[in-house]
Amino acid sequence: MNYILLGPPGAGKGTQAKKIVERFSVVHLSTGEMFREAKRSERIISELLTSGQLVPDALVIDMVKKYFVKDYMKKGFLLDGFPRTVRQAEKLNVILKSESIKIDAVFFIDICFEEAIKRIAGRRVCSCGASYHITALPPKEVGKCDVCGGRLVQRNDDREDTVRDRLSVYEKQTKPLVEYYSKAGLLIDIDGLKDESNVFEQISRKIKI
Ligand code: ADP
Ligand code: ADP
Ligand code: ZN
């Protein structure tokens, strides 16, 4: 099984990806996480992320391409945050074709603008990868990670001034993928406004192993 998670910032892609990977043992590929790692060493990426802009397509493709030639992707994968532009989707098709890999479905987790703002404003993350929400998914102890005890912080691109830019980048550059994958017959609509476990139910019902 090979799947894509599509949706606006804050829709719950990362949250659901963790649950899907636990239940179905697929490889999780999050370009956002990869860039947050790279950001420590590369200034240009750091600046793009902090301002809420996308990383250029060529750079994204170069980074992602390496993973598809590896055997471990063959046991199935979940792409989270990639592709994010029609150009990336087209390039992905070329890579998949050359490796004889097919996408089974694209889960489009949708939420409205107001909810995206609320979710992003309340998101707190730990360096171990765990993610929380100050009201919807709070940690047991304020500011402390349930998994590792680490300190929870706000991502610097989650601050109020950047969030609106990210949402407009999404509308212009990523949303066209909804039509793109719908035309390809791969899109599955998921109501992201429901709670975490309901969203997971909607997705797992459609996963075939
Ligand atoms: P994305 O990866 O799509 O940007 P996240 O999975 O990081 O989104 O979720 C964004 C924020 O919303 C996080 O703080 C997360 O805890 C919270 N969240 C995720 N799913 C839900 C949900 N179904 N209902 C309420 N809050 C949620
Ligand atoms: P969110 O789901 O909250 O929007 P991500 O963690 O997926 O955040 O991405 C964080 C940032 O990393 C994006 O705002 C963008 O700058 C960069 N990024 C991640 N994936 C891509 C991609 N496929 N193409 C271009 N930029 C990306
Ligand atoms: Zn942690």
PDB file of C-alpha atoms and ligand atoms in Angstrom:
ATOM      1  CA  MET A   1       0.000   0.000   0.000  1.00  0.00           C
ATOM      2  CA  ASN A   2       1.245   3.415  -1.034  1.00  0.00           C
ATOM      3  CA  TYR A   3      -0.604   6.498   0.125  1.00  0.00           C
ATOM      4  CA  ILE A   4      -0.414  10.284   0.123  1.00  0.00           C
ATOM      5  CA  LEU A   5      -1.728  12.629   2.814  1.00  0.00           C
ATOM      6  CA  LEU A   6      -2.857  15.947   1.405  1.00  0.00           C
ATOM      7  CA  GLY A   7      -4.357  18.894   3.267  1.00  0.00           C
ATOM      8  CA  PRO A   8      -3.809  22.415   4.546  1.00  0.00           C
ATOM      9  CA  PRO A   9      -1.281  23.201   7.288  1.00  0.00           C
ATOM     10  CA  GLY A  10      -2.766  22.108  10.596  1.00  0.00           C
ATOM     11  CA  ALA A  11      -5.189  19.565   9.058  1.00  0.00           C
ATOM     12  CA  GLY A  12      -3.706  16.727  11.115  1.00  0.00           C
ATOM     13  CA  LYS A  13      -1.441  15.069   8.530  1.00  0.00           C
ATOM     14  CA  GLY A  14       1.458  14.506  10.918  1.00  0.00           C
ATOM     15  CA  THR A  15      -0.858  13.327  13.706  1.00  0.00           C
ATOM     16  CA  GLN A  16      -2.589  10.807  11.449  1.00  0.00           C
ATOM     17  CA  ALA A  17       0.661   9.725   9.790  1.00  0.00           C
ATOM     18  CA  LYS A  18       1.999   8.570  13.165  1.00  0.00           C
ATOM     19  CA  LYS A  19      -1.112   6.495  13.816  1.00  0.00           C
ATOM     20  CA  ILE A  20      -1.164   4.995  10.311  1.00  0.00           C
ATOM     21  CA  VAL A  21       2.498   4.040  10.511  1.00  0.00           C
ATOM     22  CA  GLU A  22       1.961   2.366  13.901  1.00  0.00           C
ATOM     23  CA  ARG A  23      -1.038   0.373  12.721  1.00  0.00           C
ATOM     24  CA  PHE A  24       0.055  -0.505   9.183  1.00  0.00           C
ATOM     25  CA  SER A  25       3.875  -0.521   9.398  1.00  0.00           C
ATOM     26  CA  VAL A  26       4.552   1.583   6.335  1.00  0.00           C
ATOM     27  CA  VAL A  27       7.436   3.991   5.779  1.00  0.00           C
ATOM     28  CA  HIS A  28       6.560   7.571   6.723  1.00  0.00           C
ATOM     29  CA  LEU A  29       8.115  10.223   4.525  1.00  0.00           C
ATOM     30  CA  SER A  30       7.562  13.770   5.814  1.00  0.00           C
ATOM     31  CA  THR A  31       9.284  16.440   3.737  1.00  0.00           C
ATOM     32  CA  GLY A  32       8.472  19.020   6.437  1.00  0.00           C
ATOM     33  CA  GLU A  33      10.427  16.990   8.996  1.00  0.00           C
ATOM     34  CA  MET A  34      13.295  16.532   6.557  1.00  0.00           C
ATOM     35  CA  PHE A  35      13.493  20.276   5.948  1.00  0.00           C
ATOM     36  CA  ARG A  36      13.320  21.067   9.655  1.00  0.00           C
ATOM     37  CA  GLU A  37      16.378  18.823  10.078  1.00  0.00           C
ATOM     38  CA  ALA A  38      18.176  20.399   7.086  1.00  0.00           C
ATOM     39  CA  LYS A  39      17.313  23.862   8.363  1.00  0.00           C
ATOM     40  CA  ARG A  40      19.936  23.558  11.073  1.00  0.00           C
ATOM     41  CA  SER A  41      22.709  23.436   8.501  1.00  0.00           C
ATOM     42  CA  GLU A  42      21.282  25.302   5.532  1.00  0.00           C
ATOM     43  CA  ARG A  43      20.470  28.956   5.830  1.00  0.00           C
ATOM     44  CA  ILE A  44      18.405  29.216   2.664  1.00  0.00           C
ATOM     45  CA  ILE A  45      16.049  26.480   3.873  1.00  0.00           C
ATOM     46  CA  SER A  46      15.829  28.061   7.285  1.00  0.00           C
ATOM     47  CA  GLU A  47      14.786  31.383   5.733  1.00  0.00           C
ATOM     48  CA  LEU A  48      12.142  29.782   3.501  1.00  0.00           C
ATOM     49  CA  LEU A  49      10.612  27.788   6.354  1.00  0.00           C
ATOM     50  CA  THR A  50      10.587  30.720   8.737  1.00  0.00           C
ATOM     51  CA  SER A  51       8.804  32.908   6.184  1.00  0.00           C
ATOM     52  CA  GLY A  52       6.268  30.170   5.338  1.00  0.00           C
ATOM     53  CA  GLN A  53       7.323  29.854   1.698  1.00  0.00           C
ATOM     54  CA  LEU A  54       7.791  26.548  -0.090  1.00  0.00           C
ATOM     55  CA  VAL A  55      11.211  25.104  -0.787  1.00  0.00           C
ATOM     56  CA  PRO A  56      11.871  25.163  -4.581  1.00  0.00           C
ATOM     57  CA  ASP A  57      10.513  22.111  -6.439  1.00  0.00           C
ATOM     58  CA  ALA A  58      13.895  21.019  -7.804  1.00  0.00           C
ATOM     59  CA  LEU A  59      15.368  20.840  -4.316  1.00  0.00           C
ATOM     60  CA  VAL A  60      12.390  18.907  -2.959  1.00  0.00           C
ATOM     61  CA  ILE A  61      12.474  16.398  -5.807  1.00  0.00           C
ATOM     62  CA  ASP A  62      16.220  15.863  -5.443  1.00  0.00           C
ATOM     63  CA  MET A  63      15.795  15.114  -1.771  1.00  0.00           C
ATOM     64  CA  VAL A  64      12.794  12.806  -2.158  1.00  0.00           C
ATOM     65  CA  LYS A  65      14.117  10.918  -5.193  1.00  0.00           C
ATOM     66  CA  LYS A  66      16.815   9.207  -3.173  1.00  0.00           C
ATOM     67  CA  TYR A  67      14.227   7.421  -1.046  1.00  0.00           C
ATOM     68  CA  PHE A  68      12.375   5.786  -3.901  1.00  0.00           C
ATOM     69  CA  VAL A  69      15.318   3.794  -5.130  1.00  0.00           C
ATOM     70  CA  LYS A  70      15.717   2.214  -1.721  1.00  0.00           C
ATOM     71  CA  ASP A  71      14.249  -1.212  -1.173  1.00  0.00           C
ATOM     72  CA  TYR A  72      12.585  -0.359   2.106  1.00  0.00           C
ATOM     73  CA  MET A  73      10.033   1.838   0.308  1.00  0.00           C
ATOM     74  CA  LYS A  74       8.813  -1.321  -1.370  1.00  0.00           C
ATOM     75  CA  LYS A  75       6.987  -2.467   1.751  1.00  0.00           C
ATOM     76  CA  GLY A  76       4.656   0.496   1.347  1.00  0.00           C
ATOM     77  CA  PHE A  77       4.847   4.190   2.153  1.00  0.00           C
ATOM     78  CA  LEU A  78       2.917   7.202   3.317  1.00  0.00           C
ATOM     79  CA  LEU A  79       3.861  10.577   1.877  1.00  0.00           C
ATOM     80  CA  ASP A  80       3.106  13.489   4.214  1.00  0.00           C
ATOM     81  CA  GLY A  81       3.500  17.050   2.945  1.00  0.00           C
ATOM     82  CA  PHE A  82       4.699  15.898  -0.463  1.00  0.00           C
ATOM     83  CA  PRO A  83       3.808  16.527  -3.251  1.00  0.00           C
ATOM     84  CA  ARG A  84       2.830  20.110  -2.541  1.00  0.00           C
ATOM     85  CA  THR A  85       2.691  21.546  -6.068  1.00  0.00           C
ATOM     86  CA  VAL A  86       1.415  20.154  -9.364  1.00  0.00           C
ATOM     87  CA  ARG A  87       4.995  20.219 -10.644  1.00  0.00           C
ATOM     88  CA  GLN A  88       6.095  18.000  -7.722  1.00  0.00           C
ATOM     89  CA  ALA A  89       3.211  15.613  -8.436  1.00  0.00           C
ATOM     90  CA  GLU A  90       4.251  15.349 -12.074  1.00  0.00           C
ATOM     91  CA  LYS A  91       7.849  14.657 -11.116  1.00  0.00           C
ATOM     92  CA  LEU A  92       6.690  12.093  -8.574  1.00  0.00           C
ATOM     93  CA  ASN A  93       4.775  10.296 -11.333  1.00  0.00           C
ATOM     94  CA  VAL A  94       7.936  10.003 -13.393  1.00  0.00           C
ATOM     95  CA  ILE A  95       9.877   8.562 -10.437  1.00  0.00           C
ATOM     96  CA  LEU A  96       7.099   6.103  -9.597  1.00  0.00           C
ATOM     97  CA  LYS A  97       6.821   4.952 -13.179  1.00  0.00           C
ATOM     98  CA  SER A  98      10.524   4.257 -13.424  1.00  0.00           C
ATOM     99  CA  GLU A  99      10.364   2.181 -10.227  1.00  0.00           C
ATOM    100  CA  SER A 100       7.076   0.482 -11.226  1.00  0.00           C
ATOM    101  CA  ILE A 101       5.352   1.792  -8.101  1.00  0.00           C
ATOM    102  CA  LYS A 102       1.683   2.857  -7.938  1.00  0.00           C
ATOM    103  CA  ILE A 103      -0.148   5.177  -5.566  1.00  0.00           C
ATOM    104  CA  ASP A 104      -3.250   3.480  -4.112  1.00  0.00           C
ATOM    105  CA  ALA A 105      -5.008   6.578  -2.808  1.00  0.00           C
ATOM    106  CA  VAL A 106      -4.619  10.225  -1.815  1.00  0.00           C
ATOM    107  CA  PHE A 107      -6.328  11.105   1.467  1.00  0.00           C
ATOM    108  CA  PHE A 108      -7.420  14.718   1.372  1.00  0.00           C
ATOM    109  CA  ILE A 109      -7.846  15.796   4.995  1.00  0.00           C
ATOM    110  CA  ASP A 110      -9.772  19.025   4.815  1.00  0.00           C
ATOM    111  CA  ILE A 111     -10.440  21.654   7.474  1.00  0.00           C
ATOM    112  CA  CYS A 112     -11.618  25.248   7.191  1.00  0.00           C
ATOM    113  CA  PHE A 113      -9.417  28.324   7.454  1.00  0.00           C
ATOM    114  CA  GLU A 114     -10.569  29.211  11.005  1.00  0.00           C
ATOM    115  CA  GLU A 115      -9.822  25.722  12.311  1.00  0.00           C
ATOM    116  CA  ALA A 116      -6.393  25.724  10.635  1.00  0.00           C
ATOM    117  CA  ILE A 117      -5.542  28.966  12.434  1.00  0.00           C
ATOM    118  CA  LYS A 118      -6.683  27.532  15.796  1.00  0.00           C
ATOM    119  CA  ARG A 119      -4.819  24.263  15.352  1.00  0.00           C
ATOM    120  CA  ILE A 120      -1.574  25.860  14.292  1.00  0.00           C
ATOM    121  CA  ALA A 121      -1.699  28.482  17.043  1.00  0.00           C
ATOM    122  CA  GLY A 122      -2.107  25.722  19.645  1.00  0.00           C
ATOM    123  CA  ARG A 123       0.393  23.226  18.224  1.00  0.00           C
ATOM    124  CA  ARG A 124       3.346  22.396  20.457  1.00  0.00           C
ATOM    125  CA  VAL A 125       6.077  19.993  19.420  1.00  0.00           C
ATOM    126  CA  CYS A 126       8.895  18.039  20.987  1.00  0.00           C
ATOM    127  CA  SER A 127      12.294  17.367  19.412  1.00  0.00           C
ATOM    128  CA  CYS A 128      11.466  13.615  19.576  1.00  0.00           C
ATOM    129  CA  GLY A 129       8.766  14.194  16.922  1.00  0.00           C
ATOM    130  CA  ALA A 130       5.730  14.094  19.222  1.00  0.00           C
ATOM    131  CA  SER A 131       3.124  16.776  18.609  1.00  0.00           C
ATOM    132  CA  TYR A 132       0.396  18.176  20.878  1.00  0.00           C
ATOM    133  CA  HIS A 133      -2.299  20.808  20.970  1.00  0.00           C
ATOM    134  CA  ILE A 134      -2.722  23.010  24.017  1.00  0.00           C
ATOM    135  CA  THR A 135      -6.472  22.324  24.214  1.00  0.00           C
ATOM    136  CA  ALA A 136      -7.406  19.508  21.762  1.00  0.00           C
ATOM    137  CA  LEU A 137      -4.503  17.131  22.523  1.00  0.00           C
ATOM    138  CA  PRO A 138      -2.755  18.440  25.631  1.00  0.00           C
ATOM    139  CA  PRO A 139       0.199  16.628  27.205  1.00  0.00           C
ATOM    140  CA  LYS A 140      -0.353  15.175  30.686  1.00  0.00           C
ATOM    141  CA  GLU A 141       1.870  17.866  32.161  1.00  0.00           C
ATOM    142  CA  VAL A 142       1.877  21.372  30.673  1.00  0.00           C
ATOM    143  CA  GLY A 143       4.918  22.008  28.467  1.00  0.00           C
ATOM    144  CA  LYS A 144       6.314  18.494  28.888  1.00  0.00           C
ATOM    145  CA  CYS A 145       6.369  15.644  26.341  1.00  0.00           C
ATOM    146  CA  ASP A 146       4.459  12.483  27.404  1.00  0.00           C
ATOM    147  CA  VAL A 147       6.802  10.310  25.344  1.00  0.00           C
ATOM    148  CA  CYS A 148      10.261  11.504  26.397  1.00  0.00           C
ATOM    149  CA  GLY A 149       9.773  14.215  29.021  1.00  0.00           C
ATOM    150  CA  GLY A 150      11.318  16.810  26.667  1.00  0.00           C
ATOM    151  CA  ARG A 151      10.315  20.473  26.616  1.00  0.00           C
ATOM    152  CA  LEU A 152       7.469  21.383  24.256  1.00  0.00           C
ATOM    153  CA  VAL A 153       7.950  24.376  21.977  1.00  0.00           C
ATOM    154  CA  GLN A 154       6.085  26.224  19.269  1.00  0.00           C
ATOM    155  CA  ARG A 155       7.506  25.809  15.744  1.00  0.00           C
ATOM    156  CA  ASN A 156       8.757  29.194  14.621  1.00  0.00           C
ATOM    157  CA  ASP A 157       6.696  28.983  11.416  1.00  0.00           C
ATOM    158  CA  ASP A 158       3.586  28.470  13.571  1.00  0.00           C
ATOM    159  CA  ARG A 159       3.647  32.033  14.846  1.00  0.00           C
ATOM    160  CA  GLU A 160       0.639  34.175  13.976  1.00  0.00           C
ATOM    161  CA  ASP A 161       2.305  36.364  11.333  1.00  0.00           C
ATOM    162  CA  THR A 162       3.583  33.408   9.251  1.00  0.00           C
ATOM    163  CA  VAL A 163       0.465  31.257   9.506  1.00  0.00           C
ATOM    164  CA  ARG A 164      -1.660  33.373   7.168  1.00  0.00           C
ATOM    165  CA  ASP A 165       1.131  33.376   4.580  1.00  0.00           C
ATOM    166  CA  ARG A 166       1.349  29.577   4.773  1.00  0.00           C
ATOM    167  CA  LEU A 167      -2.378  29.254   4.299  1.00  0.00           C
ATOM    168  CA  SER A 168      -2.316  31.483   1.230  1.00  0.00           C
ATOM    169  CA  VAL A 169       0.664  29.535  -0.156  1.00  0.00           C
ATOM    170  CA  TYR A 170      -1.456  26.407   0.355  1.00  0.00           C
ATOM    171  CA  GLU A 171      -4.450  27.895  -1.494  1.00  0.00           C
ATOM    172  CA  LYS A 172      -2.368  28.989  -4.465  1.00  0.00           C
ATOM    173  CA  GLN A 173       0.208  26.237  -4.810  1.00  0.00           C
ATOM    174  CA  THR A 174      -1.062  23.082  -3.118  1.00  0.00           C
ATOM    175  CA  LYS A 175      -4.866  23.136  -3.397  1.00  0.00           C
ATOM    176  CA  PRO A 176      -4.749  22.551  -7.194  1.00  0.00           C
ATOM    177  CA  LEU A 177      -3.562  19.031  -6.297  1.00  0.00           C
ATOM    178  CA  VAL A 178      -7.092  18.229  -5.102  1.00  0.00           C
ATOM    179  CA  GLU A 179      -8.360  18.504  -8.665  1.00  0.00           C
ATOM    180  CA  TYR A 180      -5.233  16.848 -10.033  1.00  0.00           C
ATOM    181  CA  TYR A 181      -5.659  13.693  -7.934  1.00  0.00           C
ATOM    182  CA  SER A 182      -9.417  13.735  -8.269  1.00  0.00           C
ATOM    183  CA  LYS A 183      -9.038  13.569 -12.060  1.00  0.00           C
ATOM    184  CA  ALA A 184      -6.600  10.694 -11.591  1.00  0.00           C
ATOM    185  CA  GLY A 185      -9.347   8.860  -9.646  1.00  0.00           C
ATOM    186  CA  LEU A 186      -7.223   8.652  -6.495  1.00  0.00           C
ATOM    187  CA  LEU A 187      -8.737  11.257  -4.170  1.00  0.00           C
ATOM    188  CA  ILE A 188     -10.530  10.208  -0.981  1.00  0.00           C
ATOM    189  CA  ASP A 189     -12.179  13.025   1.005  1.00  0.00           C
ATOM    190  CA  ILE A 190     -11.633  12.931   4.759  1.00  0.00           C
ATOM    191  CA  ASP A 191     -13.488  15.233   7.165  1.00  0.00           C
ATOM    192  CA  GLY A 192     -10.596  16.640   9.191  1.00  0.00           C
ATOM    193  CA  LEU A 193     -12.876  18.621  11.518  1.00  0.00           C
ATOM    194  CA  LYS A 194     -13.765  15.488  13.460  1.00  0.00           C
ATOM    195  CA  ASP A 195     -11.659  14.404  16.426  1.00  0.00           C
ATOM    196  CA  GLU A 196      -8.365  12.589  16.006  1.00  0.00           C
ATOM    197  CA  SER A 197      -9.741   9.054  16.410  1.00  0.00           C
ATOM    198  CA  ASN A 198     -12.702   9.655  14.116  1.00  0.00           C
ATOM    199  CA  VAL A 199     -10.355  10.960  11.398  1.00  0.00           C
ATOM    200  CA  PHE A 200      -8.188   7.884  11.877  1.00  0.00           C
ATOM    201  CA  GLU A 201     -11.261   5.663  11.494  1.00  0.00           C
ATOM    202  CA  GLN A 202     -12.226   7.391   8.249  1.00  0.00           C
ATOM    203  CA  ILE A 203      -8.745   6.779   6.858  1.00  0.00           C
ATOM    204  CA  SER A 204      -8.099   3.253   8.107  1.00  0.00           C
ATOM    205  CA  ARG A 205     -11.411   2.034   6.709  1.00  0.00           C
ATOM    206  CA  LYS A 206     -10.085   2.850   3.242  1.00  0.00           C
ATOM    207  CA  ILE A 207      -6.642   1.323   3.669  1.00  0.00           C
ATOM    208  CA  LYS A 208      -6.184  -2.010   1.977  1.00  0.00           C
ATOM    209  CA  ILE A 209      -3.318  -4.236   2.932  1.00  0.00           C
TER     210      ILE A 209
HETATM  211  P1  ADP B   1      -0.291  19.015   9.896  1.00  0.00           P
HETATM  212  O1  ADP B   1       0.805  17.975   9.891  1.00  0.00           O
HETATM  213  O2  ADP B   1      -1.348  18.728   8.875  1.00  0.00           O
HETATM  214  O3  ADP B   1       0.231  20.399   9.789  1.00  0.00           O
HETATM  215  P2  ADP B   1      -0.669  18.270  12.730  1.00  0.00           P
HETATM  216  O4  ADP B   1      -0.894  16.808  12.706  1.00  0.00           O
HETATM  217  O5  ADP B   1       0.640  18.754  13.199  1.00  0.00           O
HETATM  218  O6  ADP B   1      -1.048  18.911  11.293  1.00  0.00           O
HETATM  219  O7  ADP B   1      -1.832  18.911  13.628  1.00  0.00           O
HETATM  220  C1  ADP B   1      -1.914  20.324  13.831  1.00  0.00           C
HETATM  221  C2  ADP B   1      -2.366  20.597  15.272  1.00  0.00           C
HETATM  222  O8  ADP B   1      -3.723  20.191  15.450  1.00  0.00           O
HETATM  223  C3  ADP B   1      -1.566  19.848  16.323  1.00  0.00           C
HETATM  224  O9  ADP B   1      -1.460  20.671  17.458  1.00  0.00           O
HETATM  225  C4  ADP B   1      -2.415  18.613  16.622  1.00  0.00           C
HETATM  226  O10 ADP B   1      -2.224  18.146  17.953  1.00  0.00           O
HETATM  227  C5  ADP B   1      -3.837  19.154  16.431  1.00  0.00           C
HETATM  228  N1  ADP B   1      -4.765  18.161  15.859  1.00  0.00           N
HETATM  229  C6  ADP B   1      -4.489  17.157  14.998  1.00  0.00           C
HETATM  230  N2  ADP B   1      -5.602  16.470  14.673  1.00  0.00           N
HETATM  231  C7  ADP B   1      -6.628  17.067  15.348  1.00  0.00           C
HETATM  232  C8  ADP B   1      -8.057  16.829  15.428  1.00  0.00           C
HETATM  233  N3  ADP B   1      -8.644  15.865  14.716  1.00  0.00           N
HETATM  234  N4  ADP B   1      -8.787  17.651  16.212  1.00  0.00           N
HETATM  235  C9  ADP B   1      -8.206  18.652  16.920  1.00  0.00           C
HETATM  236  N5  ADP B   1      -6.871  18.933  16.893  1.00  0.00           N
HETATM  237  C10 ADP B   1      -6.091  18.143  16.118  1.00  0.00           C
HETATM  238  P1  ADP B   2       2.512  21.884   7.707  1.00  0.00           P
HETATM  239  O1  ADP B   2       1.901  20.549   7.442  1.00  0.00           O
HETATM  240  O2  ADP B   2       2.233  22.415   9.051  1.00  0.00           O
HETATM  241  O3  ADP B   2       2.257  22.877   6.623  1.00  0.00           O
HETATM  242  P2  ADP B   2       5.139  20.775   7.056  1.00  0.00           P
HETATM  243  O4  ADP B   2       5.859  20.229   8.211  1.00  0.00           O
HETATM  244  O5  ADP B   2       4.556  19.811   6.066  1.00  0.00           O
HETATM  245  O6  ADP B   2       4.088  21.764   7.652  1.00  0.00           O
HETATM  246  O7  ADP B   2       6.098  21.744   6.234  1.00  0.00           O
HETATM  247  C1  ADP B   2       6.801  22.809   6.849  1.00  0.00           C
HETATM  248  C2  ADP B   2       7.501  23.655   5.792  1.00  0.00           C
HETATM  249  O8  ADP B   2       8.472  22.856   5.079  1.00  0.00           O
HETATM  250  C3  ADP B   2       6.599  24.228   4.690  1.00  0.00           C
HETATM  251  O9  ADP B   2       5.980  25.437   5.061  1.00  0.00           O
HETATM  252  C4  ADP B   2       7.598  24.419   3.554  1.00  0.00           C
HETATM  253  O10 ADP B   2       8.398  25.565   3.751  1.00  0.00           O
HETATM  254  C5  ADP B   2       8.516  23.209   3.703  1.00  0.00           C
HETATM  255  N1  ADP B   2       8.051  22.051   2.916  1.00  0.00           N
HETATM  256  C6  ADP B   2       7.644  20.845   3.411  1.00  0.00           C
HETATM  257  N2  ADP B   2       7.311  20.014   2.407  1.00  0.00           N
HETATM  258  C7  ADP B   2       7.508  20.705   1.243  1.00  0.00           C
HETATM  259  C8  ADP B   2       7.324  20.386  -0.132  1.00  0.00           C
HETATM  260  N3  ADP B   2       6.884  19.189  -0.530  1.00  0.00           N
HETATM  261  N4  ADP B   2       7.620  21.355  -1.039  1.00  0.00           N
HETATM  262  C9  ADP B   2       8.080  22.558  -0.663  1.00  0.00           C
HETATM  263  N5  ADP B   2       8.262  22.916   0.607  1.00  0.00           N
HETATM  264  C10 ADP B   2       7.984  22.004   1.573  1.00  0.00           C
HETATM  265 ZN    ZN B   3       9.314  14.016  23.259  1.00  0.00          ZN
END
